[in-house]
Tab-separated table of C-alpha atoms in Angstrom:
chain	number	residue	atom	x	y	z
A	22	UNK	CA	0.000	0.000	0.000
A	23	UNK	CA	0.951	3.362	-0.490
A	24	UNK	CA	1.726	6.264	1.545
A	25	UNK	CA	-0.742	8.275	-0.227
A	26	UNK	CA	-3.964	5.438	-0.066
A	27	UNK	CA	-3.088	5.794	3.678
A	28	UNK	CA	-5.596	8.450	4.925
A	29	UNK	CA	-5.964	7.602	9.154
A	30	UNK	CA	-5.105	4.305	10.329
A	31	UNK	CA	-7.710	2.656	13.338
A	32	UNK	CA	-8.725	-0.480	14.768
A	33	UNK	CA	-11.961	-2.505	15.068
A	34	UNK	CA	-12.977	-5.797	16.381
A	35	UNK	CA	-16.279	-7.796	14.577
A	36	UNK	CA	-17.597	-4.536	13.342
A	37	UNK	CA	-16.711	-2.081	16.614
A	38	UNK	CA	-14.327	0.534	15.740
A	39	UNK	CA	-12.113	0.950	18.967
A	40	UNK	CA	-11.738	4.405	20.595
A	41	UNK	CA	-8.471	4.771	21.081
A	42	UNK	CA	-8.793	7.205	24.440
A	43	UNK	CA	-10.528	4.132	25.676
A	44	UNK	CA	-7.891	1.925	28.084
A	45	UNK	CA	-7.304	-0.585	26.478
A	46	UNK	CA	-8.153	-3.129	29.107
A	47	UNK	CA	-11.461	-1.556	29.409
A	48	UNK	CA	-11.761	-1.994	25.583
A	49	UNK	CA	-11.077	-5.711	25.851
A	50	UNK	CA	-13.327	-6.212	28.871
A	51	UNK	CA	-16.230	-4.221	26.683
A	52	UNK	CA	-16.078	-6.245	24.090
A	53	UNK	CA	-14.375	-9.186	23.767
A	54	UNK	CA	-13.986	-10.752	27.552
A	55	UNK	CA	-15.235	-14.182	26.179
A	56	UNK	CA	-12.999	-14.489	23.969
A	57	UNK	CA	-9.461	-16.658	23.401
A	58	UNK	CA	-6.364	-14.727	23.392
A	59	UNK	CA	-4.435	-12.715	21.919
A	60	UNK	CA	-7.314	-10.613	21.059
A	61	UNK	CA	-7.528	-10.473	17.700
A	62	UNK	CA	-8.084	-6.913	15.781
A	63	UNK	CA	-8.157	-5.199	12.702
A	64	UNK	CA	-5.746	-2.702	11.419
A	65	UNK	CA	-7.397	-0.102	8.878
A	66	UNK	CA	-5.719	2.036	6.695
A	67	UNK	CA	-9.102	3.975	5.013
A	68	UNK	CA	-12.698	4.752	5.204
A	69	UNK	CA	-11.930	6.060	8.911
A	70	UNK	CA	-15.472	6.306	11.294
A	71	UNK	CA	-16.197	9.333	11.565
A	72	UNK	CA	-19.335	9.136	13.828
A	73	UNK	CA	-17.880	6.852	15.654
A	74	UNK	CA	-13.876	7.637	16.701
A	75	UNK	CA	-11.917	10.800	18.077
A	76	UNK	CA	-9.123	11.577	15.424
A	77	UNK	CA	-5.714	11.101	16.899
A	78	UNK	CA	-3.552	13.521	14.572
A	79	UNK	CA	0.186	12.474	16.924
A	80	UNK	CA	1.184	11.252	20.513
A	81	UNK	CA	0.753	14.675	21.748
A	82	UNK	CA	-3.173	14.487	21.122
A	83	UNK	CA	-3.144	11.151	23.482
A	84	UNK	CA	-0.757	13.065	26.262
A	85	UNK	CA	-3.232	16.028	25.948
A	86	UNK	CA	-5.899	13.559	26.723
A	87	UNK	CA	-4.288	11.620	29.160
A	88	UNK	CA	-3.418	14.255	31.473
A	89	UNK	CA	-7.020	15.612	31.740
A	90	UNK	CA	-8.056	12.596	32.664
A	91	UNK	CA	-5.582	12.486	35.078
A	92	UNK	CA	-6.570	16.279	36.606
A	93	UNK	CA	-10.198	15.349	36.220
A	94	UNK	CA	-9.297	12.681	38.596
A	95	UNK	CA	-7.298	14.859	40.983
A	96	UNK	CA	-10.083	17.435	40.653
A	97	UNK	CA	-12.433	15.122	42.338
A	98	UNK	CA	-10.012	13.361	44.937
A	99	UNK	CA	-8.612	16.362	45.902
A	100	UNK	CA	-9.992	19.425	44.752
A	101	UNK	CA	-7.110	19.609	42.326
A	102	UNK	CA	-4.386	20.009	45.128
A	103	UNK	CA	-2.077	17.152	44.538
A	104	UNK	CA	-1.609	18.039	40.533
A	105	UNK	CA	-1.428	21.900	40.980
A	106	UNK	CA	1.071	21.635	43.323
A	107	UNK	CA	3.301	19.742	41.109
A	108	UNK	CA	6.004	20.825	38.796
A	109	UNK	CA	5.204	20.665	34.610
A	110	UNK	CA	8.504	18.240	34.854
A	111	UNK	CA	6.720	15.861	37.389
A	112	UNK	CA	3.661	15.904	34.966
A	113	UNK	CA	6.131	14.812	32.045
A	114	UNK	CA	8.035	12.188	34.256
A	115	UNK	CA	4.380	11.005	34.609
A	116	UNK	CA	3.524	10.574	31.341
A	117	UNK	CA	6.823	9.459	30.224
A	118	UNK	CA	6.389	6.541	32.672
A	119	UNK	CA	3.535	5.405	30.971
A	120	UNK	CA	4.720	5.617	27.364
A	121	UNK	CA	8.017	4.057	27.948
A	122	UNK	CA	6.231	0.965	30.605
A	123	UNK	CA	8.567	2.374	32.953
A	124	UNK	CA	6.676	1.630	36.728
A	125	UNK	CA	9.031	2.855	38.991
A	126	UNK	CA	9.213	6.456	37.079
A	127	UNK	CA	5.777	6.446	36.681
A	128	UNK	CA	4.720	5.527	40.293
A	129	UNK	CA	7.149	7.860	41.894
A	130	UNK	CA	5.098	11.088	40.639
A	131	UNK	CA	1.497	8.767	41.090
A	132	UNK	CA	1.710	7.384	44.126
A	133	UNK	CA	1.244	11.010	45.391
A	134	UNK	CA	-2.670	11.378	43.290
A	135	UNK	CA	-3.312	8.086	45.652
A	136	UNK	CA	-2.427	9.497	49.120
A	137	UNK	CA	-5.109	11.168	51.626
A	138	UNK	CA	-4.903	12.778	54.664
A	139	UNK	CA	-4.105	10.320	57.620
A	140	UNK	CA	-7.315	12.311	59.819
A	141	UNK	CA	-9.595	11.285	56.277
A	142	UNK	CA	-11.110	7.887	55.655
A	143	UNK	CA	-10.323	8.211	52.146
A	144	UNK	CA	-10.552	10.560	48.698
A	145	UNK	CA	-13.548	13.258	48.611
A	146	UNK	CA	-14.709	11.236	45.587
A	147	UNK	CA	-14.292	8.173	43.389
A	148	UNK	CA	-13.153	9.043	39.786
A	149	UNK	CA	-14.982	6.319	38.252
A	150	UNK	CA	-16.430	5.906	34.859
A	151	UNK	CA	-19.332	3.193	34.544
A	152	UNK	CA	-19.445	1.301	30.690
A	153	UNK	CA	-22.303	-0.423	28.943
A	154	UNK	CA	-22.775	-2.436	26.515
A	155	UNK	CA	-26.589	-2.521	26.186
A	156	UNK	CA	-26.969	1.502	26.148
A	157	UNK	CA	-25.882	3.976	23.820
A	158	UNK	CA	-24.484	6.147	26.694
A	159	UNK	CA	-20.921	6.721	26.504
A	160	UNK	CA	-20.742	5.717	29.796
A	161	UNK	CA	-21.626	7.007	33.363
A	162	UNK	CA	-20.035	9.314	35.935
A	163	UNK	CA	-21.595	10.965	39.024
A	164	UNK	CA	-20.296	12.076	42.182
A	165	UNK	CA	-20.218	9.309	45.029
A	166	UNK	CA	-18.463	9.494	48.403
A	167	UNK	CA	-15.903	6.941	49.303
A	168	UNK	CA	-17.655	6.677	52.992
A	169	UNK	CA	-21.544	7.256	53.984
A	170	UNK	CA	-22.414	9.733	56.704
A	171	UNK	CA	-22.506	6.889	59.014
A	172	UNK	CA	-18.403	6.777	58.732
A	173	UNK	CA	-19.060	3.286	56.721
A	174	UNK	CA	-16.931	2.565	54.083
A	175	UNK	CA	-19.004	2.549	50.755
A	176	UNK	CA	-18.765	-0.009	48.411
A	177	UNK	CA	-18.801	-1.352	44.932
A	178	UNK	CA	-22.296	-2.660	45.090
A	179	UNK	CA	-23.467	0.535	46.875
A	180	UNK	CA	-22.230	2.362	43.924
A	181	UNK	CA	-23.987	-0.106	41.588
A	182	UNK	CA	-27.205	0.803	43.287
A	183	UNK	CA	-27.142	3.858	43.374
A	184	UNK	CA	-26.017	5.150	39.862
A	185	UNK	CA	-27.473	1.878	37.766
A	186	UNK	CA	-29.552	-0.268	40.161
A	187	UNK	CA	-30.765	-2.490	37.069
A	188	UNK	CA	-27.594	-4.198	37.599
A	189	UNK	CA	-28.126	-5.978	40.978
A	190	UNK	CA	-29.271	-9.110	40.973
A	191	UNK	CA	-32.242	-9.376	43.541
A	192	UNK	CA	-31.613	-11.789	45.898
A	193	UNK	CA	-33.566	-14.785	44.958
A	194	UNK	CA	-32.996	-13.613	41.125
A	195	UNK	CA	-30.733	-14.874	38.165
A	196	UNK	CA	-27.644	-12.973	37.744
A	197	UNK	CA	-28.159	-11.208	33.975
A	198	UNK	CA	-25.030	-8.710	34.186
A	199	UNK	CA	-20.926	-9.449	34.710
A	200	UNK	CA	-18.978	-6.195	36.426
A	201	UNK	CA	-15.753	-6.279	35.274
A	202	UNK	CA	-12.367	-4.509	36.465
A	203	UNK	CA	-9.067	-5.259	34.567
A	204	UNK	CA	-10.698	-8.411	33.425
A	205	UNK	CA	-11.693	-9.401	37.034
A	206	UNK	CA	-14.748	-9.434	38.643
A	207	UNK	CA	-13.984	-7.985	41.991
A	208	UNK	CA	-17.096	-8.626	44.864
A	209	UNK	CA	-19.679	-6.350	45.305
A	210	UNK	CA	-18.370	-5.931	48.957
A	211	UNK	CA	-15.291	-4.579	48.172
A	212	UNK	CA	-14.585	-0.992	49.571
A	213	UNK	CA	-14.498	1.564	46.718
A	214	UNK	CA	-12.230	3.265	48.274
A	215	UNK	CA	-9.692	0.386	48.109
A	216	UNK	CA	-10.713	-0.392	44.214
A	217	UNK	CA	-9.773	3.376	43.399
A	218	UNK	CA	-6.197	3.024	45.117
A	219	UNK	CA	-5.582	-0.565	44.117
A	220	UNK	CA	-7.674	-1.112	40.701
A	221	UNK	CA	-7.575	2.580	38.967
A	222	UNK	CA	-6.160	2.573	35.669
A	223	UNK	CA	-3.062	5.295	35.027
A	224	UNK	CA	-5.423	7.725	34.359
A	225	UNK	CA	-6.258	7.728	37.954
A	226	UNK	CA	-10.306	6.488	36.995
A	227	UNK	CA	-12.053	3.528	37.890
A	228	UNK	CA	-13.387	1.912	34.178
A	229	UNK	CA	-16.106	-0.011	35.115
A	230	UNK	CA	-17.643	-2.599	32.467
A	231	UNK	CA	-20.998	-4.102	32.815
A	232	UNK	CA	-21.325	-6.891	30.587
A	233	UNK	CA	-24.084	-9.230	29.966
A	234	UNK	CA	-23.521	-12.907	31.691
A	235	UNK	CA	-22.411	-15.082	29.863
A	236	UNK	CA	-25.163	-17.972	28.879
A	237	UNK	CA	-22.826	-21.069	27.792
């Protein structure tokens, strides 16, 4: 092929173009959790989606994006504190972590966006973004407290109720829905709190996928 017959390359899998500012873990656990790896994809070189995909013109388009995610995050946790206060060369080291798989120079600068005050039971909120596959919503994102008025720790099935209760089970019902986390299905008892520090992808959110149970 040609240079020139090369307009915007992108990927799909069985028909779904995939959006590249999408994680791709959460990608995978969207769409193609059932099935065998590797993950098989397809590589276009033309007739890029329009309606469907953000163009990505270079890697400073994806940094751009990254590190608003990353402030969104921070904005909610901790009204922005952590990130303002530090230098444009600890928001590089940051990102430079992540695009050369470096941990250790990545986790150095964000280890700091997953601290709290030792008097504090936790972040003011939970960055979390909740992904369907049976809606046409992009996804959903609301403000939720890590701990109740009571001092109790919320957790991931409180969340679940209260932002898309459809997806409980009742109690002597059939499970219809899978809630996945980095291909996991962590329990609906587990403290949100510890899911953002332990389970957050590097953009500092919790991606969320709600899936429909498998029937084989």
């Amino acid at each position: 092929m040609r240079q020139e017959d090369i307009s915007e390359i992108w990927f799909e899998h069985e028909g779904t173009p995939l959006k590249w500012h999408y994680p791709i873990g959460l990608l995978f656990d969207l769409l193609a959790s059932s099935s065998a790896l590797p993950w098989n994809i397809t590589v276009h070189f033309k007739g890029f989606p329009e309606k469907d995909l953000l163009h990505c013109p270079s890697k400073d388009t994806i940094e751009a994006h990254f590190m608003s995610c990353v402030k969104e995050a921070d904005a909610l946790k901790h009204k922005s504190q952590v990130i303002n206060e530090m230098q444009k060369k600890d928001h590089k080291q940051l990102w430079m972590g992540l695009h050369n798989d470096r941990f250790d120079q990545f986790w150095a600068i964000n280890r700091k966006l997953m601290e709290y005050p030792a008097e504090e039971s936790g972040f003011r909120y939970i960055p979390f973004r909740i992904y369907q596959t049976t809606t046409e919503r992009p996804f959903i994102q609301k403000l939720f407290r890590p701990v109740a008025t009571d001092g109790q720790l919320h957790t991931l099935g409180d969340l679940l109720k209260e932002v898309c209760p459809s997806v409980i089970a009742p109690e002597d019902g059939e499970r219809k829905n899978q809630v996945m986390i980095h291909g996991i299905e962590p329990m609906l008892e587990t403290p949100l709190q510890w899911l953002s520090e332990h389970l957050s992808y590097p953009d500092n959110f919790l991606h969320i996928s709600i899936i429909p149970q498998p029937t084989d």
